Short mmCIF file of C-alpha atoms and ligand atoms in Angstrom, two decimals:
data_model
loop_
_atom_site.label_atom_id
_atom_site.label_comp_id
_atom_site.label_asym_id
_atom_site.label_seq_id
_atom_site.Cartn_x
_atom_site.Cartn_y
_atom_site.Cartn_z
CA UNK A 198 59.67 69.05 -25.87
CA UNK A 199 57.85 72.03 -27.33
CA UNK A 200 59.29 74.19 -30.05
CA UNK A 201 59.31 77.27 -27.79
CA UNK A 202 61.50 75.38 -25.33
CA UNK A 203 63.84 74.26 -28.05
CA UNK A 204 64.18 77.68 -29.62
CA UNK A 205 64.12 79.71 -26.43
CA UNK A 206 60.72 81.32 -27.14
CA UNK A 207 60.03 85.01 -27.75
CA UNK A 208 62.93 87.34 -27.03
CA UNK A 209 65.53 84.63 -27.44
CA UNK A 210 69.12 85.52 -28.26
CA UNK A 211 71.82 83.65 -30.08
CA UNK A 212 74.14 84.22 -27.17
CA UNK A 213 72.88 82.12 -24.28
CA UNK A 214 74.77 83.19 -21.15
CA UNK A 215 73.22 80.49 -18.88
CA UNK A 216 75.05 77.93 -20.96
CA UNK A 217 78.37 79.47 -19.92
CA UNK A 218 77.47 80.59 -16.45
CA UNK A 219 78.98 77.72 -14.53
CA UNK A 220 82.15 77.84 -16.55
CA UNK A 221 82.42 81.59 -15.97
CA UNK A 222 82.03 81.13 -12.18
CA UNK A 223 84.53 78.29 -11.86
CA UNK A 224 88.06 78.90 -10.72
CA UNK A 225 89.49 75.99 -12.70
CA UNK A 226 87.88 76.38 -16.02
CA UNK A 227 87.39 74.38 -19.19
CA UNK A 228 87.42 77.61 -21.18
CA UNK A 229 90.77 79.36 -21.53
CA UNK A 230 90.27 81.33 -24.72
CA UNK A 231 90.93 84.78 -23.31
CA UNK A 232 94.38 83.60 -22.24
CA UNK A 233 95.04 81.66 -25.40
CA UNK A 234 94.24 84.59 -27.64
CA UNK A 235 95.93 87.20 -25.44
CA UNK A 236 98.50 87.71 -28.23
CA UNK A 237 95.74 88.87 -30.55
CA UNK A 238 97.67 92.04 -31.49
CA UNK A 239 100.17 89.89 -33.41
CA UNK A 240 97.26 88.39 -35.33
CA UNK A 241 95.80 91.85 -35.97
CA UNK A 242 99.00 92.73 -37.87
CA UNK A 243 98.46 89.75 -40.14
CA UNK A 244 94.84 90.76 -40.59
CA UNK A 245 95.89 94.16 -41.94
CA UNK A 246 97.36 92.34 -44.92
CA UNK A 247 94.00 90.62 -45.46
CA UNK A 248 92.21 93.96 -45.56
CA UNK A 249 94.75 95.33 -48.00
CA UNK A 250 94.53 92.27 -50.27
CA UNK A 251 90.76 91.89 -49.95
CA UNK A 252 90.87 88.11 -50.51
CA UNK A 253 88.32 87.32 -47.81
CA UNK A 254 87.27 83.81 -48.88
CA UNK A 255 89.68 81.18 -50.19
CA UNK A 256 92.40 83.78 -50.05
CA UNK A 257 96.18 83.46 -50.06
CA UNK A 258 96.33 82.56 -46.38
CA UNK A 259 94.02 79.59 -47.06
CA UNK A 260 96.59 78.18 -49.53
CA UNK A 261 99.30 78.65 -46.94
CA UNK A 262 97.10 77.04 -44.28
CA UNK A 263 96.38 74.01 -46.46
CA UNK A 264 100.10 73.50 -47.15
CA UNK A 265 100.89 73.82 -43.43
CA UNK A 266 98.09 71.47 -42.44
CA UNK A 267 98.90 68.67 -44.86
CA UNK A 268 102.52 68.85 -43.69
CA UNK A 269 101.35 68.72 -40.06
CA UNK A 270 99.23 65.60 -40.65
CA UNK A 271 101.61 63.88 -43.07
CA UNK A 272 99.06 63.84 -45.89
CA UNK A 273 99.22 65.00 -49.51
CA UNK A 274 96.27 67.38 -49.54
CA UNK A 275 94.29 69.54 -47.13
CA UNK A 276 91.05 71.35 -47.95
CA UNK A 277 89.87 74.17 -45.68
CA UNK A 278 86.11 74.15 -45.08
CA UNK A 279 83.51 75.90 -42.94
CA UNK A 280 83.46 73.55 -39.93
CA UNK A 281 84.32 70.08 -38.68
CA UNK A 282 80.75 69.02 -39.37
CA UNK A 283 81.09 70.14 -42.98
CA UNK A 284 84.39 68.29 -43.22
CA UNK A 285 82.49 65.07 -42.40
CA UNK A 286 79.52 65.87 -44.63
CA UNK A 287 81.66 66.82 -47.65
CA UNK A 288 83.84 63.74 -47.18
CA UNK A 289 80.79 61.48 -47.29
CA UNK A 290 79.41 63.29 -50.34
CA UNK A 291 82.81 63.14 -52.09
CA UNK A 292 82.75 59.37 -51.59
CA UNK A 293 79.31 59.24 -53.22
CA UNK A 294 77.31 58.49 -50.07
CA UNK A 295 73.61 59.07 -50.69
CA UNK A 296 70.07 57.97 -49.82
CA UNK A 297 69.78 54.30 -48.88
CA UNK A 298 73.44 54.00 -47.87
CA UNK A 299 74.58 53.05 -44.39
CA UNK A 300 77.50 54.48 -42.46
CA UNK A 301 78.88 52.61 -39.44
CA UNK A 302 79.90 54.74 -36.48
CA UNK A 303 80.05 54.93 -32.70
CA UNK A 304 77.12 55.89 -30.45
CA UNK A 305 79.56 57.64 -28.09
CA UNK A 306 80.39 60.83 -29.94
CA UNK A 307 79.43 64.47 -30.39
CA UNK A 308 76.18 65.12 -32.29
CA UNK A 309 77.99 66.41 -35.39
CA UNK A 310 79.24 62.95 -36.37
CA UNK A 311 75.72 61.60 -36.68
CA UNK A 312 74.29 64.85 -38.03
CA UNK A 313 76.76 64.72 -40.92
CA UNK A 314 75.81 61.13 -41.77
CA UNK A 315 72.10 61.91 -41.74
CA UNK A 316 72.36 65.17 -43.68
CA UNK A 317 74.45 63.32 -46.28
CA UNK A 318 71.30 61.22 -46.80
CA UNK A 319 72.59 58.03 -45.17
CA UNK A 320 71.51 56.00 -42.17
CA UNK A 321 73.83 55.81 -39.17
CA UNK A 322 74.44 52.25 -37.97
CA UNK A 323 75.93 52.19 -34.49
CA UNK A 324 78.51 49.76 -33.13
CA UNK A 325 79.39 49.65 -29.43
CA UNK A 326 82.64 50.99 -28.02
CA UNK A 327 85.50 49.26 -26.22
CA UNK A 328 87.50 50.11 -23.10
CA UNK A 329 89.25 52.95 -24.94
CA UNK A 330 85.90 54.76 -25.57
CA UNK A 331 86.35 54.16 -29.34
CA UNK A 332 84.38 51.96 -31.75
CA UNK A 333 85.15 48.28 -31.08
CA UNK A 334 86.57 46.84 -34.33
CA UNK A 335 85.57 43.30 -33.31
CA UNK A 336 81.91 44.30 -33.43
CA UNK A 337 81.94 46.08 -36.80
CA UNK A 338 81.60 43.05 -39.04
CA UNK A 339 78.23 42.04 -37.57
CA UNK A 340 76.83 45.48 -38.48
CA UNK A 341 77.84 45.40 -42.15
CA UNK A 342 75.06 44.96 -44.73
CA UNK A 343 75.00 45.25 -48.52
CA UNK A 344 74.15 48.94 -48.02
CA UNK A 345 77.18 49.78 -45.90
CA UNK A 346 79.51 52.21 -47.66
CA UNK A 347 81.69 53.80 -45.00
CA UNK A 348 83.11 53.12 -41.55
CA UNK A 349 83.39 56.38 -39.61
CA UNK A 350 85.49 55.98 -36.44
CA UNK A 351 85.80 58.89 -34.00
CA UNK A 352 89.13 59.32 -32.21
CA UNK A 353 87.43 60.11 -28.94
CA UNK A 354 89.06 62.59 -26.56
CA UNK A 355 92.27 62.54 -28.64
CA UNK A 356 93.04 58.81 -28.72
CA UNK A 357 93.12 57.24 -32.20
CA UNK A 358 90.76 54.29 -32.67
CA UNK A 359 92.32 50.89 -33.45
CA UNK A 360 92.97 51.75 -37.09
CA UNK A 361 94.86 48.57 -38.08
CA UNK A 362 91.90 46.43 -37.07
CA UNK A 363 89.38 48.83 -38.64
CA UNK A 364 91.35 48.91 -41.89
CA UNK A 365 91.43 45.12 -42.02
CA UNK A 366 87.62 44.97 -41.79
CA UNK A 367 87.18 47.81 -44.30
CA UNK A 368 89.49 46.16 -46.85
CA UNK A 369 87.81 42.79 -46.47
CA UNK A 370 84.41 44.32 -47.25
CA UNK A 371 85.44 46.98 -49.76
CA UNK A 372 84.39 49.85 -47.48
CA UNK A 373 85.80 53.37 -47.25
CA UNK A 374 86.96 54.92 -43.99
CA UNK A 375 86.30 58.53 -42.96
CA UNK A 376 88.05 59.53 -39.74
CA UNK A 377 86.40 61.95 -37.35
CA UNK A 378 89.68 63.35 -36.03
CA UNK A 379 88.10 66.49 -34.54
CA UNK A 380 89.54 65.65 -31.09
CA UNK A 381 92.80 64.25 -32.33
CA UNK A 382 95.01 66.77 -34.08
CA UNK A 383 98.66 65.57 -33.85
CA UNK A 384 97.61 62.35 -32.11
CA UNK A 385 99.51 59.31 -33.39
CA UNK A 386 98.87 55.59 -33.65
CA UNK A 387 101.87 53.30 -34.24
CA UNK A 388 103.84 56.22 -35.57
CA UNK A 389 101.17 57.53 -37.93
CA UNK A 390 99.20 60.73 -37.51
CA UNK A 391 95.44 60.94 -36.95
CA UNK A 392 93.66 61.78 -40.17
CA UNK A 393 96.14 59.96 -42.41
CA UNK A 394 94.53 56.49 -42.27
CA UNK A 395 91.15 56.96 -43.92
CA UNK A 396 90.04 58.02 -47.39
CA UNK A 397 89.74 61.35 -45.58
CA UNK A 398 90.44 62.70 -42.11
CA UNK A 399 88.22 65.45 -40.72
CA UNK A 400 89.20 68.18 -38.26
CA UNK A 401 87.38 70.99 -36.50
CA UNK A 402 88.94 74.31 -35.51
CA UNK A 403 86.03 75.38 -33.31
CA UNK A 404 87.23 77.63 -30.46
CA UNK A 405 87.12 74.73 -27.99
CA UNK A 406 89.22 72.32 -30.08
CA UNK A 407 93.00 71.94 -29.65
CA UNK A 408 93.78 73.95 -32.80
CA UNK A 409 91.25 76.73 -32.62
CA UNK A 410 90.27 79.81 -34.58
CA UNK A 411 88.04 82.84 -33.93
CA UNK A 412 84.78 81.23 -34.93
CA UNK A 413 83.99 78.17 -37.02
CA UNK A 414 86.45 76.41 -39.27
CA UNK A 415 87.28 72.90 -40.43
CA UNK A 416 89.69 71.01 -42.63
CA UNK A 417 89.76 67.72 -44.53
CA UNK A 418 92.96 65.82 -45.33
CA UNK A 419 93.40 63.10 -47.93
CA UNK A 420 96.12 61.33 -49.89
CA UNK A 421 93.86 60.75 -52.87
CA UNK A 422 94.01 63.08 -55.84
CA UNK A 423 90.45 62.20 -56.97
CA UNK A 424 88.98 63.02 -53.57
CA UNK A 425 90.98 66.20 -53.31
CA UNK A 426 89.56 67.46 -56.60
CA UNK A 427 86.06 66.46 -55.62
CA UNK A 428 86.28 68.19 -52.23
CA UNK A 429 87.56 71.40 -53.78
CA UNK A 430 84.48 71.40 -56.03
CA UNK A 431 82.02 70.49 -53.27
CA UNK A 432 83.08 73.27 -50.89
CA UNK A 433 82.69 76.01 -53.50
CA UNK A 434 79.35 75.58 -55.34
CA UNK A 435 80.77 72.86 -57.60
CA UNK A 436 82.48 75.53 -59.67
CA UNK A 437 85.26 74.59 -62.10
CA UNK A 438 85.69 78.25 -62.89
CA UNK A 439 83.67 81.45 -62.62
CA UNK A 440 81.12 80.44 -65.26
CA UNK A 441 80.77 76.66 -65.11
CA UNK A 442 79.39 74.35 -62.46
CA UNK A 443 80.40 70.68 -62.55
CA UNK A 444 78.10 69.51 -59.74
CA UNK A 445 75.40 71.19 -57.57
CA UNK A 446 77.08 71.57 -54.26
CA UNK A 447 77.70 73.57 -51.09
CA UNK A 448 79.21 76.78 -49.88
CA UNK A 449 81.61 75.70 -47.17
CA UNK A 450 84.78 77.70 -47.59
CA UNK A 451 87.31 78.41 -44.89
CA UNK A 452 87.39 82.17 -44.31
CA UNK A 453 90.77 83.74 -44.97
CA UNK A 454 90.54 85.43 -41.58
CA UNK A 455 90.27 82.05 -39.84
CA UNK A 456 93.12 80.62 -41.94
CA UNK A 457 95.31 83.51 -40.71
CA UNK A 458 94.42 82.72 -37.09
CA UNK A 459 95.05 79.00 -37.67
CA UNK A 460 98.45 79.67 -39.28
CA UNK A 461 99.41 81.80 -36.29
CA UNK A 462 98.35 79.12 -33.79
CA UNK A 463 100.07 76.34 -35.72
CA UNK A 464 103.35 78.27 -35.87
CA UNK A 465 103.39 79.65 -32.36
CA UNK A 466 101.55 77.31 -30.07
CA UNK A 467 100.27 74.01 -31.35
CA UNK A 468 103.11 71.82 -30.10
CA UNK A 469 102.89 73.44 -26.67
CA UNK A 470 99.11 72.92 -26.58
CA UNK A 471 99.52 69.18 -27.17
CA UNK A 472 102.54 68.73 -24.88
CA UNK A 473 101.05 70.55 -21.91
CA UNK A 474 97.77 68.64 -22.18
CA UNK A 475 99.73 65.38 -22.18
CA UNK A 476 101.80 66.47 -19.17
CA UNK A 477 98.72 67.52 -17.22
CA UNK A 478 96.89 64.30 -18.05
CA UNK A 479 99.92 62.24 -16.98
CA UNK A 480 99.95 64.04 -13.66
CA UNK A 481 96.24 63.36 -13.04
CA UNK A 482 96.61 59.72 -14.13
CA UNK A 483 99.37 59.22 -11.59
CA UNK A 484 97.65 61.17 -8.83
CA UNK A 485 94.28 59.42 -9.24
CA UNK A 486 95.35 55.86 -10.04
CA UNK A 487 94.40 53.47 -7.27
CA UNK A 488 91.68 55.73 -5.86
CA UNK A 489 88.65 53.62 -4.95
CA UNK A 490 85.71 54.55 -7.15
CA UNK A 491 87.89 55.92 -9.99
CA UNK A 492 88.88 54.13 -13.20
CA UNK A 493 91.72 55.54 -15.28
CA UNK A 494 91.57 54.05 -18.77
CA UNK A 495 94.69 52.26 -20.01
CA UNK A 496 96.84 54.37 -22.33
CA UNK A 497 98.37 52.36 -25.20
CA UNK A 498 102.15 52.78 -25.28
CA UNK A 499 102.26 52.93 -29.09
CA UNK A 500 99.95 55.93 -29.25
CA UNK A 501 100.15 59.66 -28.59
CA UNK A 502 96.87 60.63 -26.90
CA UNK A 503 96.45 64.44 -27.14
CA UNK A 504 93.76 64.82 -24.46
CA UNK A 505 91.33 67.12 -26.14
CA UNK A 506 89.35 65.80 -23.16
CA UNK A 507 90.66 64.19 -19.99
CA UNK A 508 87.99 61.57 -19.31
CA UNK A 509 87.87 59.16 -16.38
CA UNK A 510 85.10 56.90 -15.12
CA UNK A 511 83.78 57.19 -11.59
CA UNK A 512 81.18 55.82 -9.22
CA UNK A 513 78.41 58.19 -8.06
CA UNK A 514 79.23 60.41 -11.00
CA UNK A 515 76.49 63.00 -10.65
CA UNK A 516 77.28 63.52 -6.95
CA UNK A 517 80.96 63.91 -7.73
CA UNK A 518 80.14 66.41 -10.46
CA UNK A 519 78.23 68.58 -8.01
CA UNK A 520 80.96 68.21 -5.39
CA UNK A 521 83.63 69.40 -7.83
CA UNK A 522 81.54 72.23 -9.23
CA UNK A 523 80.88 73.46 -5.67
CA UNK A 524 84.66 73.54 -5.19
CA UNK A 525 85.14 75.79 -8.20
CA UNK A 526 86.22 73.03 -10.58
CA UNK A 527 84.56 73.13 -14.00
CA UNK A 528 84.15 69.35 -14.32
CA UNK A 529 81.90 68.37 -17.23
CA UNK A 530 80.09 65.39 -18.69
CA UNK A 531 81.04 64.62 -22.30
CA UNK A 532 78.31 63.39 -22.85
CA UNK A 533 75.44 62.05 -20.76
CA UNK A 534 73.22 60.56 -23.52
CA UNK A 535 74.55 58.29 -26.29
CA UNK A 536 73.53 58.97 -29.88
CA UNK A 537 71.22 55.97 -30.30
CA UNK A 538 69.08 57.21 -27.37
CA UNK A 539 68.73 60.80 -28.60
CA UNK A 540 65.22 61.97 -29.52
CA UNK A 541 66.50 62.56 -33.07
CA UNK A 542 67.37 58.85 -33.38
CA UNK A 543 63.78 57.73 -32.73
CA UNK A 544 63.25 56.41 -36.26
CA UNK A 545 66.40 54.26 -36.35
CA UNK A 546 64.88 51.57 -34.15
CA UNK A 547 67.39 51.48 -31.31
CA UNK A 548 66.57 51.10 -27.62
CA UNK A 549 68.25 51.27 -24.21
CA UNK A 550 70.48 48.24 -23.73
CA UNK A 551 71.56 48.00 -27.38
CA UNK A 552 75.07 49.35 -26.68
CA UNK A 553 75.83 48.56 -23.04
CA UNK A 554 79.41 49.86 -23.07
CA UNK A 555 78.48 53.23 -24.52
CA UNK A 556 75.53 53.53 -22.15
CA UNK A 557 77.66 52.67 -19.13
CA UNK A 558 80.32 55.15 -20.18
CA UNK A 559 77.73 57.92 -20.61
CA UNK A 560 76.56 57.25 -17.05
CA UNK A 561 80.02 57.17 -15.47
CA UNK A 562 82.38 59.55 -17.29
CA UNK A 563 83.55 62.90 -16.02
CA UNK A 564 86.04 65.29 -17.68
CA UNK A 565 88.50 67.53 -15.87
CA UNK A 566 90.24 70.51 -17.47
CA UNK A 567 93.83 69.77 -18.59
CA UNK A 568 94.45 72.63 -21.04
CA UNK A 569 97.74 74.51 -21.18
CA UNK A 570 96.66 77.20 -18.71
CA UNK A 571 95.82 74.82 -15.87
CA UNK A 572 98.54 75.33 -13.26
CA UNK A 573 100.29 72.63 -11.23
CA UNK A 574 98.61 73.65 -7.96
CA UNK A 575 95.25 73.48 -9.71
CA UNK A 576 95.99 69.93 -10.89
CA UNK A 577 96.90 69.03 -7.32
CA UNK A 578 93.69 70.61 -6.03
CA UNK A 579 91.59 68.69 -8.58
CA UNK A 580 93.21 65.37 -7.70
CA UNK A 581 92.89 66.05 -3.97
CA UNK A 582 89.22 66.99 -4.42
CA UNK A 583 88.37 63.78 -6.27
CA UNK A 584 90.16 61.75 -3.59
CA UNK A 585 88.44 63.67 -0.79
CA UNK A 586 85.07 62.83 -2.32
CA UNK A 587 85.73 59.09 -2.26
CA UNK A 588 87.35 58.97 1.18
C1 LIG B 188 83.54 69.37 -32.61
C2 LIG B 188 83.28 68.07 -33.22
C3 LIG B 188 82.75 67.95 -34.51
C4 LIG B 188 82.23 69.10 -35.29
O1 LIG B 188 83.05 70.18 -35.45
P1 LIG B 188 82.44 71.65 -35.70
O2 LIG B 188 83.64 72.38 -36.19
O3 LIG B 188 81.92 72.14 -34.40
O4 LIG B 188 81.39 71.53 -36.73
C5 LIG B 188 82.62 66.68 -35.04
N1 LIG B 188 82.96 65.59 -34.35
C6 LIG B 188 83.46 65.66 -33.11
C7 LIG B 188 83.85 64.40 -32.40
C8 LIG B 188 83.61 66.90 -32.49
O5 LIG B 188 84.05 66.97 -31.24
#
């Protein structure tokens, strides 16, 4: 790939409409932000206070947000940061991860998980996934070396990884856990909330996540006082006060504006967002189960899956994708190429066949929209369309 292709060449723009074109044309859409933020006038009132106070970064609303968020996740501390990616990066740095260290993670994730490990200076070591799309705890031990520092599970699609088993391995080998909970806000595993298991739990508030703001935003939760203090330093230049720097660090503060939007969404809508996604997913599970060519993953009874994505596996995936798109359904592939086979992973020494489960999943998954603005007749139409394809 040439640089011009990568960067869009002369005359490129940051806004790339082609990327959104299919979504914009579809009748049943993955993107619902105009509807979700239709009450923006209420938020504007809260923003007037921001303009009067002038506390644009790390302002009063950020304190309020952090209190709300730690209560929501059942943790002692929350630290608002610039993005979900930064939440992961700062967590690794707060744990002392550096050059020469290894971090164990899944090859079936969004790029940010691996990007954070690499930009922290460490090497990602991949471990294959299980039937639930999450890292397979039984395979972690074989990947541990004397350089391993952290296990970084991703709660894919909104289903928490098998944290009891992961914690057992981590404890046995003296490793830390950082949870990538970007898909999993308010998901639970055996009664405990996503983000509360690891040394830290990392969340994104990107517009397409379940708790979303008007741009980028992220948050880290932890129960550990030492990590909390470290994270507060790392997100704000390492400053202990205006004049003294304790450690050379980053600028990754949560904007007060975004904290105001997040507070609004948490108060007014978050429980509805989760509940309607679960209801819609349950409907599709029931409607599609038993269809030849379709596999609905098992849903553990002791977990609350929050369906950031509704992901099923199908035969003839690429044909089905086209079929659904032609019928106005914004079906998507999250994601077609696993992390170990990305061009950026070329120096890590992996090859096709190394993680057969992840590779198979990347070739067979398809996601259907289940957000809170998908209507019952649209769910029925999606299920009927998938069935029609296979009949
Ligand atoms: C979105 C996402 C991130 C990164 O979050 P940003 O806020 O976009 O930086 C990290 N991990 C996973 C699994 C994600 O889906």
